[in-house]
PDB file of C-alpha atoms in Angstrom:
ATOM      1  CA  ARG A   1      36.822  37.240  72.947  1.00 71.00           C
ATOM      2  CA  LYS A   2      35.504  33.677  73.008  1.00 80.00           C
ATOM      3  CA  GLU A   3      38.068  30.932  73.547  1.00 87.00           C
ATOM      4  CA  VAL A   4      36.804  29.041  70.511  1.00 91.00           C
ATOM      5  CA  GLU A   5      34.995  30.845  67.707  1.00 93.00           C
ATOM      6  CA  GLN A   6      33.147  29.544  64.698  1.00 93.00           C
ATOM      7  CA  ASP A   7      31.122  31.230  62.000  1.00 88.00           C
ATOM      8  CA  PRO A   8      27.574  30.127  62.902  1.00 86.00           C
ATOM      9  CA  GLY A   9      26.460  30.107  59.276  1.00 87.00           C
ATOM     10  CA  PRO A  10      24.194  28.828  57.944  1.00 91.00           C
ATOM     11  CA  PHE A  11      26.205  27.772  54.935  1.00 94.00           C
ATOM     12  CA  ASN A  12      23.787  26.852  52.167  1.00 96.00           C
ATOM     13  CA  VAL A  13      25.575  25.121  49.278  1.00 96.00           C
ATOM     14  CA  PRO A  14      24.514  22.918  46.348  1.00 97.00           C
ATOM     15  CA  GLU A  15      25.125  19.210  46.340  1.00 97.00           C
ATOM     16  CA  GLY A  16      28.568  18.398  44.951  1.00 97.00           C
ATOM     17  CA  ALA A  17      30.124  21.650  46.104  1.00 97.00           C
ATOM     18  CA  THR A  18      33.234  21.989  48.227  1.00 97.00           C
ATOM     19  CA  VAL A  19      32.784  23.819  51.494  1.00 96.00           C
ATOM     20  CA  ALA A  20      35.260  24.858  54.165  1.00 95.00           C
ATOM     21  CA  PHE A  21      34.860  25.995  57.754  1.00 92.00           C
ATOM     22  CA  ASN A  22      37.372  27.566  60.041  1.00 93.00           C
ATOM     23  CA  CYS A  23      37.537  27.599  63.797  1.00 95.00           C
ATOM     24  CA  THR A  24      39.823  29.942  65.711  1.00 95.00           C
ATOM     25  CA  TYR A  25      41.071  29.398  69.235  1.00 93.00           C
ATOM     26  CA  SER A  26      42.641  31.906  71.573  1.00 90.00           C
ATOM     27  CA  ASN A  27      44.816  29.810  73.887  1.00 85.00           C
ATOM     28  CA  SER A  28      48.194  28.885  72.438  1.00 81.00           C
ATOM     29  CA  ALA A  29      48.478  26.048  74.990  1.00 81.00           C
ATOM     30  CA  SER A  30      45.686  24.169  73.229  1.00 81.00           C
ATOM     31  CA  GLN A  31      46.746  20.586  72.660  1.00 81.00           C
ATOM     32  CA  SER A  32      43.998  18.504  71.111  1.00 88.00           C
ATOM     33  CA  PHE A  33      41.546  19.406  68.403  1.00 92.00           C
ATOM     34  CA  PHE A  34      38.436  17.716  67.083  1.00 94.00           C
ATOM     35  CA  TRP A  35      35.527  18.171  64.732  1.00 96.00           C
ATOM     36  CA  TYR A  36      32.185  16.780  65.870  1.00 97.00           C
ATOM     37  CA  ARG A  37      29.020  16.562  63.849  1.00 97.00           C
ATOM     38  CA  GLN A  38      25.595  17.146  65.360  1.00 97.00           C
ATOM     39  CA  ASP A  39      22.403  16.381  63.473  1.00 96.00           C
ATOM     40  CA  CYS A  40      19.212  18.206  64.354  1.00 93.00           C
ATOM     41  CA  ARG A  41      17.880  17.063  67.738  1.00 90.00           C
ATOM     42  CA  LYS A  42      20.656  14.493  68.083  1.00 94.00           C
ATOM     43  CA  GLU A  43      23.787  14.203  70.170  1.00 95.00           C
ATOM     44  CA  PRO A  44      27.229  15.245  68.880  1.00 96.00           C
ATOM     45  CA  LYS A  45      29.369  12.521  67.359  1.00 95.00           C
ATOM     46  CA  LEU A  46      33.056  12.606  66.548  1.00 94.00           C
ATOM     47  CA  LEU A  47      33.730  13.335  62.888  1.00 96.00           C
ATOM     48  CA  MET A  48      37.502  13.424  63.085  1.00 94.00           C
ATOM     49  CA  SER A  49      40.418  14.344  65.274  1.00 91.00           C
ATOM     50  CA  VAL A  50      42.760  17.000  63.908  1.00 92.00           C
ATOM     51  CA  TYR A  51      46.463  16.239  63.843  1.00 85.00           C
ATOM     52  CA  SER A  52      49.357  18.611  63.411  1.00 85.00           C
ATOM     53  CA  SER A  53      50.215  17.164  60.023  1.00 84.00           C
ATOM     54  CA  GLY A  54      46.636  17.402  58.812  1.00 86.00           C
ATOM     55  CA  ASN A  55      44.480  14.393  58.130  1.00 92.00           C
ATOM     56  CA  GLU A  56      41.989  13.153  55.616  1.00 94.00           C
ATOM     57  CA  ASP A  57      39.074  10.762  55.852  1.00 94.00           C
ATOM     58  CA  GLY A  58      37.376  10.220  52.539  1.00 96.00           C
ATOM     59  CA  ARG A  59      35.778  13.502  51.471  1.00 97.00           C
ATOM     60  CA  PHE A  60      36.772  15.233  54.704  1.00 97.00           C
ATOM     61  CA  THR A  61      40.085  16.963  55.356  1.00 97.00           C
ATOM     62  CA  ALA A  62      41.083  18.609  58.618  1.00 96.00           C
ATOM     63  CA  GLN A  63      43.998  20.988  59.038  1.00 95.00           C
ATOM     64  CA  LEU A  64      45.645  22.622  62.028  1.00 94.00           C
ATOM     65  CA  ASN A  65      47.486  25.932  61.811  1.00 93.00           C
ATOM     66  CA  ARG A  66      49.184  26.522  65.159  1.00 92.00           C
ATOM     67  CA  ALA A  67      50.860  29.761  64.089  1.00 92.00           C
ATOM     68  CA  SER A  68      47.537  31.402  63.261  1.00 92.00           C
ATOM     69  CA  GLN A  69      45.617  29.384  65.869  1.00 93.00           C
ATOM     70  CA  TYR A  70      42.894  27.915  63.760  1.00 93.00           C
ATOM     71  CA  ILE A  71      41.669  24.569  62.544  1.00 95.00           C
ATOM     72  CA  SER A  72      39.762  23.965  59.360  1.00 96.00           C
ATOM     73  CA  LEU A  73      37.419  21.378  57.923  1.00 97.00           C
ATOM     74  CA  LEU A  74      37.061  20.876  54.186  1.00 97.00           C
ATOM     75  CA  ILE A  75      34.222  18.827  52.736  1.00 97.00           C
ATOM     76  CA  ARG A  76      34.529  17.850  49.091  1.00 98.00           C
ATOM     77  CA  ASP A  77      31.733  16.633  46.824  1.00 98.00           C
ATOM     78  CA  SER A  78      29.152  17.463  49.484  1.00 97.00           C
ATOM     79  CA  LYS A  79      26.139  15.188  49.919  1.00 98.00           C
ATOM     80  CA  LEU A  80      22.653  15.951  51.173  1.00 97.00           C
ATOM     81  CA  SER A  81      23.505  13.810  54.205  1.00 97.00           C
ATOM     82  CA  ASP A  82      26.293  16.215  55.153  1.00 98.00           C
ATOM     83  CA  SER A  83      23.657  18.708  56.306  1.00 97.00           C
ATOM     84  CA  ALA A  84      24.324  19.139  60.030  1.00 97.00           C
ATOM     85  CA  THR A  85      25.970  21.413  62.555  1.00 96.00           C
ATOM     86  CA  TYR A  86      29.742  21.039  62.811  1.00 97.00           C
ATOM     87  CA  LEU A  87      31.288  21.648  66.209  1.00 96.00           C
ATOM     88  CA  CYS A  88      34.909  22.554  66.731  1.00 95.00           C
ATOM     89  CA  VAL A  89      36.393  21.256  69.996  1.00 94.00           C
ATOM     90  CA  VAL A  90      39.653  22.356  71.578  1.00 92.00           C
ATOM     91  CA  ASN A  91      41.305  20.834  74.618  1.00 87.00           C
ATOM     92  CA  ILE A  92      43.761  22.844  76.666  1.00 80.00           C
ATOM     93  CA  ARG A  93      46.425  21.218  78.872  1.00 68.00           C
ATOM     94  CA  SER A  94      44.604  17.882  79.029  1.00 53.00           C
ATOM     95  CA  SER A  95      42.321  19.156  81.744  1.00 54.00           C
ATOM     96  CA  ALA A  96      38.684  18.261  81.455  1.00 55.00           C
ATOM     97  CA  SER A  97      37.649  21.674  82.619  1.00 57.00           C
ATOM     98  CA  LYS A  98      39.315  23.117  79.560  1.00 77.00           C
ATOM     99  CA  ILE A  99      37.538  21.162  76.880  1.00 85.00           C
ATOM    100  CA  ILE A 100      35.969  23.985  74.927  1.00 89.00           C
ATOM    101  CA  PHE A 101      33.237  23.504  72.350  1.00 92.00           C
ATOM    102  CA  GLY A 102      32.568  26.058  69.668  1.00 92.00           C
ATOM    103  CA  SER A 103      28.973  27.104  69.094  1.00 92.00           C
ATOM    104  CA  GLY A 104      28.904  25.256  65.800  1.00 94.00           C
ATOM    105  CA  THR A 105      28.585  26.012  62.105  1.00 95.00           C
ATOM    106  CA  ARG A 106      25.348  25.016  60.454  1.00 95.00           C
ATOM    107  CA  LEU A 107      25.627  23.491  56.986  1.00 96.00           C
ATOM    108  CA  SER A 108      22.714  22.916  54.667  1.00 96.00           C
ATOM    109  CA  ILE A 109      23.213  21.079  51.374  1.00 97.00           C
ATOM    110  CA  ARG A 110      20.548  21.712  48.741  1.00 96.00           C
ATOM    111  CA  PRO A 111      19.742  19.351  45.841  1.00 95.00           C
TER     112      PRO A 111
ATOM    113  CA  ASP B   1      29.723  -0.026  70.349  1.00 71.00           C
ATOM    114  CA  VAL B   2      29.850   2.409  73.203  1.00 67.00           C
ATOM    115  CA  LYS B   3      26.456   3.182  74.570  1.00 91.00           C
ATOM    116  CA  VAL B   4      25.621   6.146  76.758  1.00 96.00           C
ATOM    117  CA  THR B   5      22.056   6.290  77.967  1.00 96.00           C
ATOM    118  CA  GLN B   6      20.175   9.014  79.781  1.00 97.00           C
ATOM    119  CA  SER B   7      17.168   8.403  81.974  1.00 92.00           C
ATOM    120  CA  SER B   8      14.732  10.708  80.173  1.00 93.00           C
ATOM    121  CA  ARG B   9      14.515  12.354  76.754  1.00 95.00           C
ATOM    122  CA  TYR B  10      12.054  15.013  77.914  1.00 96.00           C
ATOM    123  CA  LEU B  11      11.350  16.293  81.401  1.00 97.00           C
ATOM    124  CA  VAL B  12       9.075  19.037  82.702  1.00 98.00           C
ATOM    125  CA  LYS B  13       9.573  20.235  86.265  1.00 97.00           C
ATOM    126  CA  ARG B  14       8.314  23.095  88.388  1.00 98.00           C
ATOM    127  CA  THR B  15      10.449  25.856  89.847  1.00 98.00           C
ATOM    128  CA  GLY B  16      11.938  24.787  93.160  1.00 97.00           C
ATOM    129  CA  GLU B  17      11.733  21.047  92.528  1.00 97.00           C
ATOM    130  CA  LYS B  18      14.763  18.830  92.998  1.00 97.00           C
ATOM    131  CA  VAL B  19      15.636  17.196  89.693  1.00 97.00           C
ATOM    132  CA  PHE B  20      17.757  14.099  89.067  1.00 97.00           C
ATOM    133  CA  LEU B  21      19.239  13.343  85.660  1.00 98.00           C
ATOM    134  CA  GLU B  22      20.856   9.933  85.316  1.00 97.00           C
ATOM    135  CA  CYS B  23      23.506   8.804  82.869  1.00 97.00           C
ATOM    136  CA  VAL B  24      24.872   5.296  82.344  1.00 98.00           C
ATOM    137  CA  GLN B  25      27.725   4.151  80.087  1.00 97.00           C
ATOM    138  CA  ASP B  26      28.582   0.562  79.285  1.00 95.00           C
ATOM    139  CA  MET B  27      32.223   0.778  78.175  1.00 91.00           C
ATOM    140  CA  ASP B  28      34.030   1.039  81.502  1.00 92.00           C
ATOM    141  CA  HIS B  29      35.132   4.618  80.736  1.00 93.00           C
ATOM    142  CA  GLU B  30      36.983   6.473  83.472  1.00 92.00           C
ATOM    143  CA  ASN B  31      35.654   9.909  82.556  1.00 92.00           C
ATOM    144  CA  MET B  32      32.102  11.133  82.556  1.00 95.00           C
ATOM    145  CA  PHE B  33      30.812  14.617  81.809  1.00 95.00           C
ATOM    146  CA  TRP B  34      27.660  16.669  82.096  1.00 97.00           C
ATOM    147  CA  TYR B  35      27.073  19.516  79.633  1.00 97.00           C
ATOM    148  CA  ARG B  36      24.219  21.815  78.868  1.00 97.00           C
ATOM    149  CA  GLN B  37      23.591  23.073  75.354  1.00 96.00           C
ATOM    150  CA  ASP B  38      21.836  26.334  74.624  1.00 94.00           C
ATOM    151  CA  PRO B  39      21.352  28.097  71.268  1.00 87.00           C
ATOM    152  CA  GLY B  40      24.248  30.391  70.443  1.00 82.00           C
ATOM    153  CA  LEU B  41      26.244  29.281  73.478  1.00 85.00           C
ATOM    154  CA  GLY B  42      27.289  25.804  72.431  1.00 86.00           C
ATOM    155  CA  LEU B  43      28.047  23.072  74.918  1.00 93.00           C
ATOM    156  CA  ARG B  44      29.163  24.211  78.334  1.00 93.00           C
ATOM    157  CA  LEU B  45      30.681  21.864  80.886  1.00 93.00           C
ATOM    158  CA  ILE B  46      28.834  21.661  84.185  1.00 96.00           C
ATOM    159  CA  TYR B  47      30.775  18.929  85.981  1.00 95.00           C
ATOM    160  CA  PHE B  48      33.258  16.234  85.184  1.00 92.00           C
ATOM    161  CA  SER B  49      34.239  13.008  86.974  1.00 94.00           C
ATOM    162  CA  TYR B  50      37.439  11.096  86.310  1.00 91.00           C
ATOM    163  CA  ASP B  51      36.820   8.270  88.767  1.00 91.00           C
ATOM    164  CA  VAL B  52      34.268   6.947  91.221  1.00 93.00           C
ATOM    165  CA  LYS B  53      33.465   9.554  93.876  1.00 91.00           C
ATOM    166  CA  MET B  54      35.764  12.081  92.158  1.00 92.00           C
ATOM    167  CA  LYS B  55      34.443  15.238  90.556  1.00 93.00           C
ATOM    168  CA  GLU B  56      35.614  18.560  89.205  1.00 91.00           C
ATOM    169  CA  LYS B  57      33.640  21.707  88.519  1.00 92.00           C
ATOM    170  CA  GLY B  58      33.311  22.815  84.958  1.00 90.00           C
ATOM    171  CA  ASP B  59      32.496  26.259  83.663  1.00 89.00           C
ATOM    172  CA  ILE B  60      28.964  26.567  85.049  1.00 94.00           C
ATOM    173  CA  PRO B  61      28.537  24.434  88.211  1.00 96.00           C
ATOM    174  CA  GLU B  62      26.327  26.881  90.113  1.00 96.00           C
ATOM    175  CA  GLY B  63      22.947  25.403  90.945  1.00 96.00           C
ATOM    176  CA  TYR B  64      24.081  21.850  90.159  1.00 98.00           C
ATOM    177  CA  SER B  65      25.675  18.962  91.986  1.00 97.00           C
ATOM    178  CA  VAL B  66      26.755  15.518  90.832  1.00 98.00           C
ATOM    179  CA  SER B  67      27.169  12.020  92.179  1.00 97.00           C
ATOM    180  CA  ARG B  68      29.287   9.140  90.950  1.00 97.00           C
ATOM    181  CA  GLU B  69      28.945   6.145  93.249  1.00 96.00           C
ATOM    182  CA  LYS B  70      29.590   3.572  90.515  1.00 96.00           C
ATOM    183  CA  LYS B  71      31.914   3.788  87.545  1.00 96.00           C
ATOM    184  CA  GLU B  72      29.161   3.394  84.980  1.00 97.00           C
ATOM    185  CA  ARG B  73      26.737   5.920  86.437  1.00 97.00           C
ATOM    186  CA  PHE B  74      26.943   9.697  86.729  1.00 98.00           C
ATOM    187  CA  SER B  75      24.045  11.690  88.102  1.00 98.00           C
ATOM    188  CA  LEU B  76      23.334  15.400  87.757  1.00 98.00           C
ATOM    189  CA  ILE B  77      21.227  16.990  90.454  1.00 98.00           C
ATOM    190  CA  LEU B  78      19.451  20.321  90.263  1.00 97.00           C
ATOM    191  CA  GLU B  79      18.944  21.154  93.928  1.00 95.00           C
ATOM    192  CA  SER B  80      16.164  23.674  93.330  1.00 97.00           C
ATOM    193  CA  ALA B  81      15.221  23.978  89.679  1.00 97.00           C
ATOM    194  CA  SER B  82      14.906  27.451  88.191  1.00 98.00           C
ATOM    195  CA  THR B  83      13.595  28.604  84.835  1.00 97.00           C
ATOM    196  CA  ASN B  84      17.106  29.542  83.661  1.00 97.00           C
ATOM    197  CA  GLN B  85      18.014  25.860  83.911  1.00 98.00           C
ATOM    198  CA  THR B  86      15.658  25.054  81.061  1.00 98.00           C
ATOM    199  CA  SER B  87      18.042  23.519  78.548  1.00 97.00           C
ATOM    200  CA  MET B  88      19.277  20.428  76.739  1.00 97.00           C
ATOM    201  CA  TYR B  89      21.475  18.341  79.053  1.00 98.00           C
ATOM    202  CA  LEU B  90      24.025  16.034  77.492  1.00 98.00           C
ATOM    203  CA  CYS B  91      26.053  13.368  79.256  1.00 97.00           C
ATOM    204  CA  ALA B  92      29.293  12.062  77.771  1.00 96.00           C
ATOM    205  CA  SER B  93      32.004   9.566  78.606  1.00 95.00           C
ATOM    206  CA  SER B  94      35.569   8.931  77.483  1.00 91.00           C
ATOM    207  CA  PHE B  95      38.517   6.774  78.428  1.00 86.00           C
ATOM    208  CA  GLY B  96      42.072   7.648  79.290  1.00 79.00           C
ATOM    209  CA  LEU B  97      43.306  11.165  79.858  1.00 73.00           C
ATOM    210  CA  ALA B  98      40.334  13.480  79.586  1.00 70.00           C
ATOM    211  CA  GLY B  99      40.313  15.654  76.514  1.00 72.00           C
ATOM    212  CA  ILE B 100      42.728  13.532  74.531  1.00 75.00           C
ATOM    213  CA  TYR B 101      40.265  10.968  73.276  1.00 82.00           C
ATOM    214  CA  GLU B 102      36.819  10.976  71.742  1.00 87.00           C
ATOM    215  CA  GLN B 103      33.826  11.713  73.920  1.00 92.00           C
ATOM    216  CA  TYR B 104      30.709   9.592  73.442  1.00 94.00           C
ATOM    217  CA  PHE B 105      27.456  11.379  74.077  1.00 96.00           C
ATOM    218  CA  GLY B 106      24.082  10.235  75.281  1.00 97.00           C
ATOM    219  CA  PRO B 107      20.919  11.276  73.417  1.00 96.00           C
ATOM    220  CA  GLY B 108      20.285  14.212  75.739  1.00 97.00           C
ATOM    221  CA  THR B 109      17.527  15.244  78.124  1.00 97.00           C
ATOM    222  CA  ARG B 110      15.485  18.283  77.234  1.00 97.00           C
ATOM    223  CA  LEU B 111      14.492  19.811  80.553  1.00 98.00           C
ATOM    224  CA  THR B 112      11.813  22.461  80.845  1.00 98.00           C
ATOM    225  CA  VAL B 113      11.379  24.249  84.163  1.00 98.00           C
ATOM    226  CA  THR B 114       8.079  26.115  84.494  1.00 97.00           C
TER     227      THR B 114
END
């Protein structure tokens, strides 16, 4: 079983739709959680950190469920510019060697 | 704004060549990382450095070495390039305790080994 798993997609949704991704992790000692966004042929960039209480940034909401060991990303009122690959990142025990990236979920927003 | 730069965007090398990939960051970050990204496998950590002259192996260090002589510069060396090292190489940096804070990535180097 992979340490961090994501549905690779692609998710193909119409503009204005709400879309949600989940990311599961296997190590209960995981401490820090992030969502990164990667556009085609570009480098990953931080979208948002994920806090235990959940957090929201505009149209984006991130949640952490420690009991079930997953994090989620919800995008409301999706825009064409949201088309990208979304990477889930989990850090275990604050050690650099245990920063684990998921393979990413590809999202495509259609007009 | 943090800027992470990589020496080349595209590189083509022959099997057996020694390859140097350079990365420079301008924000005085303690931590620097080298990853490779392959389809379906995501980003995998090759090496990490938390200070000048300090390094730690990541998940896939075989066939690679690194050098960090100055805080702003982190080099990845392929001692003898092989075709299975054809990949996208991404450098990143971060401050503070590694893994707690955001990583800033360079634009990547797409290396092809023929």
